[in-house]
PDB file of C-alpha atoms in Angstrom:
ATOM      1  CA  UNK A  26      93.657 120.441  98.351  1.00  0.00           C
ATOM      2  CA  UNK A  27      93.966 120.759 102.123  1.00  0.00           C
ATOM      3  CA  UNK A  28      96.961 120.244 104.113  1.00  0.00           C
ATOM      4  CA  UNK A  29      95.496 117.960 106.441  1.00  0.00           C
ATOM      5  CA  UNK A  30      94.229 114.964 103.985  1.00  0.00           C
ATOM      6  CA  UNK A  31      96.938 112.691 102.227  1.00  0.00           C
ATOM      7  CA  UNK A  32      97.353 112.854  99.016  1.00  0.00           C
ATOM      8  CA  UNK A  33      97.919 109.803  97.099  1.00  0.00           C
ATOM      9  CA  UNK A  34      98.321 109.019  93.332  1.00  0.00           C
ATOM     10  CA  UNK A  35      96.811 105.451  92.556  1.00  0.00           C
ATOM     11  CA  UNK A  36      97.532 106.012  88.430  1.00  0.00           C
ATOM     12  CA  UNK A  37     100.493 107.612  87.765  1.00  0.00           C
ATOM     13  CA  UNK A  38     100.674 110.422  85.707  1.00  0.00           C
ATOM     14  CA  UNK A  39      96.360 111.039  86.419  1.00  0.00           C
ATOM     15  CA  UNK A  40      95.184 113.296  88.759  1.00  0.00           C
ATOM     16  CA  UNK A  41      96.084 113.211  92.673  1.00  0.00           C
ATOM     17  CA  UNK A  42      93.466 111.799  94.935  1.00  0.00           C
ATOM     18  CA  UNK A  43      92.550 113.561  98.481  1.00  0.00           C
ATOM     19  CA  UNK A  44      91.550 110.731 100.553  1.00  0.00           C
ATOM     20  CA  UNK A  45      93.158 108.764 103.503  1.00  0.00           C
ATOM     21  CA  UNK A  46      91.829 105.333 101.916  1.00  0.00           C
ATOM     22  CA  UNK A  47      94.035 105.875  98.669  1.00  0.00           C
ATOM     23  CA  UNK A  48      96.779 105.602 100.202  1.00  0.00           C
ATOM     24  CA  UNK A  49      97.301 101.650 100.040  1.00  0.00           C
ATOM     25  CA  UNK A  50      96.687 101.851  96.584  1.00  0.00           C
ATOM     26  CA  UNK A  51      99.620 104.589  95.536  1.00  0.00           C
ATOM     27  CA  UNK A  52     101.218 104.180  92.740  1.00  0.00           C
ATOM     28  CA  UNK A  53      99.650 100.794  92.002  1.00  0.00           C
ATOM     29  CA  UNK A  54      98.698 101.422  88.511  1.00  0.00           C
ATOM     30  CA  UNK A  55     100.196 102.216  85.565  1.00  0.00           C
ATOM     31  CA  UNK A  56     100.420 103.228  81.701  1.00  0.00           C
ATOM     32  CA  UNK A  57     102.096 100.595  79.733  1.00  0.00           C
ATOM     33  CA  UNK A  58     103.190 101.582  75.770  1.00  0.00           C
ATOM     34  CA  UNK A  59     103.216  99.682  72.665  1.00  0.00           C
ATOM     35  CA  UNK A  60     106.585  97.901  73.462  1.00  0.00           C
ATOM     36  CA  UNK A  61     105.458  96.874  77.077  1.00  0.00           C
ATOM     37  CA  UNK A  62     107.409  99.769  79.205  1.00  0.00           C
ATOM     38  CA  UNK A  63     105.619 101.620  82.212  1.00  0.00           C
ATOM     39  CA  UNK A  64     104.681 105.047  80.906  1.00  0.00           C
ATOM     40  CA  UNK A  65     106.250 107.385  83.608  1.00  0.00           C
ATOM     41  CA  UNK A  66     104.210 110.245  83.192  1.00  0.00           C
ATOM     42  CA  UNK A  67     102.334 109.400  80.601  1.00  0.00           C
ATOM     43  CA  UNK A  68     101.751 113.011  79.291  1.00  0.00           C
ATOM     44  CA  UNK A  69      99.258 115.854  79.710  1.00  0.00           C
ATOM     45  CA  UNK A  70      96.384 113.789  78.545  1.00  0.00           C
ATOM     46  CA  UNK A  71      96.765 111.482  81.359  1.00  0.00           C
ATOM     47  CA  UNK A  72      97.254 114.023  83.550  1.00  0.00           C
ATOM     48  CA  UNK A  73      93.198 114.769  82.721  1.00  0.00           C
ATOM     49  CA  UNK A  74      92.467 111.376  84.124  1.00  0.00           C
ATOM     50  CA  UNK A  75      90.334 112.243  87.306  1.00  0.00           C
ATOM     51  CA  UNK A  76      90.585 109.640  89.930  1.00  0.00           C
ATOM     52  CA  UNK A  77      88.420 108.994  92.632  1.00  0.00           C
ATOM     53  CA  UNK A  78      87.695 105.732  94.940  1.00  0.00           C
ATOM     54  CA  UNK A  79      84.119 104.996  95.226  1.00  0.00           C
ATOM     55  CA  UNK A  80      82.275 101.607  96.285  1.00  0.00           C
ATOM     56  CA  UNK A  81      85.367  99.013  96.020  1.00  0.00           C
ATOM     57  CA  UNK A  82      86.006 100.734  92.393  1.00  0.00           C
ATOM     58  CA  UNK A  83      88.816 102.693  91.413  1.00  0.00           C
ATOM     59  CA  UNK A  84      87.108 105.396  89.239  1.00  0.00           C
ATOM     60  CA  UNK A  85      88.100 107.493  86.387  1.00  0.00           C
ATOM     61  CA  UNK A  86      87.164 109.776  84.199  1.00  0.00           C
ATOM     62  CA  UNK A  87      88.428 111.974  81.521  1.00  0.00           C
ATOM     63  CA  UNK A  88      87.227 114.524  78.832  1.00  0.00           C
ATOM     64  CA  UNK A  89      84.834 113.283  75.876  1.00  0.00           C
ATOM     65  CA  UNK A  90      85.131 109.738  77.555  1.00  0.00           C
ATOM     66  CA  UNK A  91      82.584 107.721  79.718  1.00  0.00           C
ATOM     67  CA  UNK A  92      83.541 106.729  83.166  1.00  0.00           C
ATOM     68  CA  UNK A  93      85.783 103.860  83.748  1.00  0.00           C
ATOM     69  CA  UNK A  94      85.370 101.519  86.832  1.00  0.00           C
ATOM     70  CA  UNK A  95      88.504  99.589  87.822  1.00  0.00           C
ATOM     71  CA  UNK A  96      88.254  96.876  90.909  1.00  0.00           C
ATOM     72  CA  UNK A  97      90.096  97.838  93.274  1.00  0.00           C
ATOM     73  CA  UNK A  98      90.251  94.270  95.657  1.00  0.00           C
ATOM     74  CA  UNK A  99      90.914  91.833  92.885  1.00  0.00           C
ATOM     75  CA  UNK A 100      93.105  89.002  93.344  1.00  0.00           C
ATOM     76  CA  UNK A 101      95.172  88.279  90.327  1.00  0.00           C
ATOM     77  CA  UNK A 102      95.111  84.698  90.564  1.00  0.00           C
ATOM     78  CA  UNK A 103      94.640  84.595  86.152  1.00  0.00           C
ATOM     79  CA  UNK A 104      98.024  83.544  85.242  1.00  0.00           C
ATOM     80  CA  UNK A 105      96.867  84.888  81.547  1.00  0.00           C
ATOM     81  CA  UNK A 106      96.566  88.228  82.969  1.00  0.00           C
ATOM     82  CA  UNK A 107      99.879  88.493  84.604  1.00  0.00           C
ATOM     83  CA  UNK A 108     103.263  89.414  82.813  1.00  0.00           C
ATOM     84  CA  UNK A 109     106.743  90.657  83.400  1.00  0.00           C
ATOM     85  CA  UNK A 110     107.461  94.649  83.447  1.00  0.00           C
ATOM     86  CA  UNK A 111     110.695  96.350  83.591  1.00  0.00           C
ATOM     87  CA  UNK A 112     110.477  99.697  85.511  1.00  0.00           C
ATOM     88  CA  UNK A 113     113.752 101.769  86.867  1.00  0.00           C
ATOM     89  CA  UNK A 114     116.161  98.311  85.824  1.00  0.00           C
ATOM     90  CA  UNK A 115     113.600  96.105  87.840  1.00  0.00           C
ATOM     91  CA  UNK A 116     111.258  93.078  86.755  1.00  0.00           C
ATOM     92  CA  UNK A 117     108.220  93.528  88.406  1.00  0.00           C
ATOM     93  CA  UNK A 118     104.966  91.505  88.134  1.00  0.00           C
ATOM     94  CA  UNK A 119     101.883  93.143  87.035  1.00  0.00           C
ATOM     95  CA  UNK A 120      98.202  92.410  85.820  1.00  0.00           C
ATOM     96  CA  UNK A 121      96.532  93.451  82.945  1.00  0.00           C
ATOM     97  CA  UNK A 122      92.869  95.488  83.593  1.00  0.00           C
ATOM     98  CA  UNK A 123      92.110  94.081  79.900  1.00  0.00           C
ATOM     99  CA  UNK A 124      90.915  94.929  76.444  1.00  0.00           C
ATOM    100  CA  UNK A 125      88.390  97.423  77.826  1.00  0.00           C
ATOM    101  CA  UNK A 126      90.471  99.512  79.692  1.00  0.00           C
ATOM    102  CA  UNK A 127      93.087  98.940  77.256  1.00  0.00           C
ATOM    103  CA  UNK A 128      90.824 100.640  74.662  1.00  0.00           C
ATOM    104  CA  UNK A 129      89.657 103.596  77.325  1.00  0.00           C
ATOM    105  CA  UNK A 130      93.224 104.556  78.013  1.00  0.00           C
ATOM    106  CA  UNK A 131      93.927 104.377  73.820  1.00  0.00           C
ATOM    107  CA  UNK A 132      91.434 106.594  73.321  1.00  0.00           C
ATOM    108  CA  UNK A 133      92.651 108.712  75.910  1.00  0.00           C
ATOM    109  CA  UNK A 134      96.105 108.790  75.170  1.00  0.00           C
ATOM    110  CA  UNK A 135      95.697 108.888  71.698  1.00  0.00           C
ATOM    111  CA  UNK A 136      97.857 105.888  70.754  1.00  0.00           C
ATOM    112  CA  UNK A 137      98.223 101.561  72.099  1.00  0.00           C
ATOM    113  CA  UNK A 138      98.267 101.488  75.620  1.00  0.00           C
ATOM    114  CA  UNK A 139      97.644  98.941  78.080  1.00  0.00           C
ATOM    115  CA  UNK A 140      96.516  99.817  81.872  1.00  0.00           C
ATOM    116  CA  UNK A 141      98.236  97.471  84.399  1.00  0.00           C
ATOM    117  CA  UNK A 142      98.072  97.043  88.495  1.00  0.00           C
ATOM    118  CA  UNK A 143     101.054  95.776  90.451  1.00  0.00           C
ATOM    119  CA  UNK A 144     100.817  93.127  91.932  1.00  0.00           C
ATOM    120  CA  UNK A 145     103.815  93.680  93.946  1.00  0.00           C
ATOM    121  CA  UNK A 146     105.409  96.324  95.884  1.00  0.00           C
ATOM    122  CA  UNK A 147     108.420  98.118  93.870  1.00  0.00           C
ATOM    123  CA  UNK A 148     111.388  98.075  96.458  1.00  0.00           C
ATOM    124  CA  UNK A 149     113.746 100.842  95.556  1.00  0.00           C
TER     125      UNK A 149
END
């Protein structure tokens, strides 16, 4: 990567992405387990996860698996989609991408996973 372009990580835990456009979406989504907690890291299977930003779409692909297009300008206005994360001893509101990606990222990771977006900024 050059030293010039930011570098931004819009799914933590997946690979970085080298783009000045990425930035407003860093660290926006994230790995949830089985019990609901935000997957730090999310292990070296995520860590596979290519990510690019291509045509509104937050794109990703991994190994053995087709490509996955996530919108990136969606407005979570679905009150069935949002929920109530804990993450470093904070509740934080989030929206889940669905059963889809939930599947994508189950396959990926090899066990129940759920893909969310946050809907708003993490103050530390």
């Amino acid at each position: 990567m050059s030293q010039t372009q930011a570098v931004s990580y819009p799914l933590v835990g997946a690979q970085p992405v080298e783009d000045a456009a990425a930035q407003a979406y860093h660290g926006r989504w994230h790995v949830l387990d089985a019990s609901g907690r935000l997957l730090p890291e999310g292990g070296p299977e995520l860590a596979n996860v290519s990510v690019t930003l291509r045509f509104g779409y937050l794109v990703l692909q991994a190994p053995g698996m087709l490509r996955l297009d996530i919108p990136l300008g969606v407005i979570e206005d679905d009150p069935s989609a949002l929920r109530m994360v804990r993450a470093d001893g904070k509740e934080i509101r989030v929206a889940d991408e669905g059963a889809w990606a939930a599947e994508w990222f189950s396959q990926v990771l090899g066990q129940p996973v759920r893909l969310v977006k946050i809907c708003e900024p993490v103050v530390g």
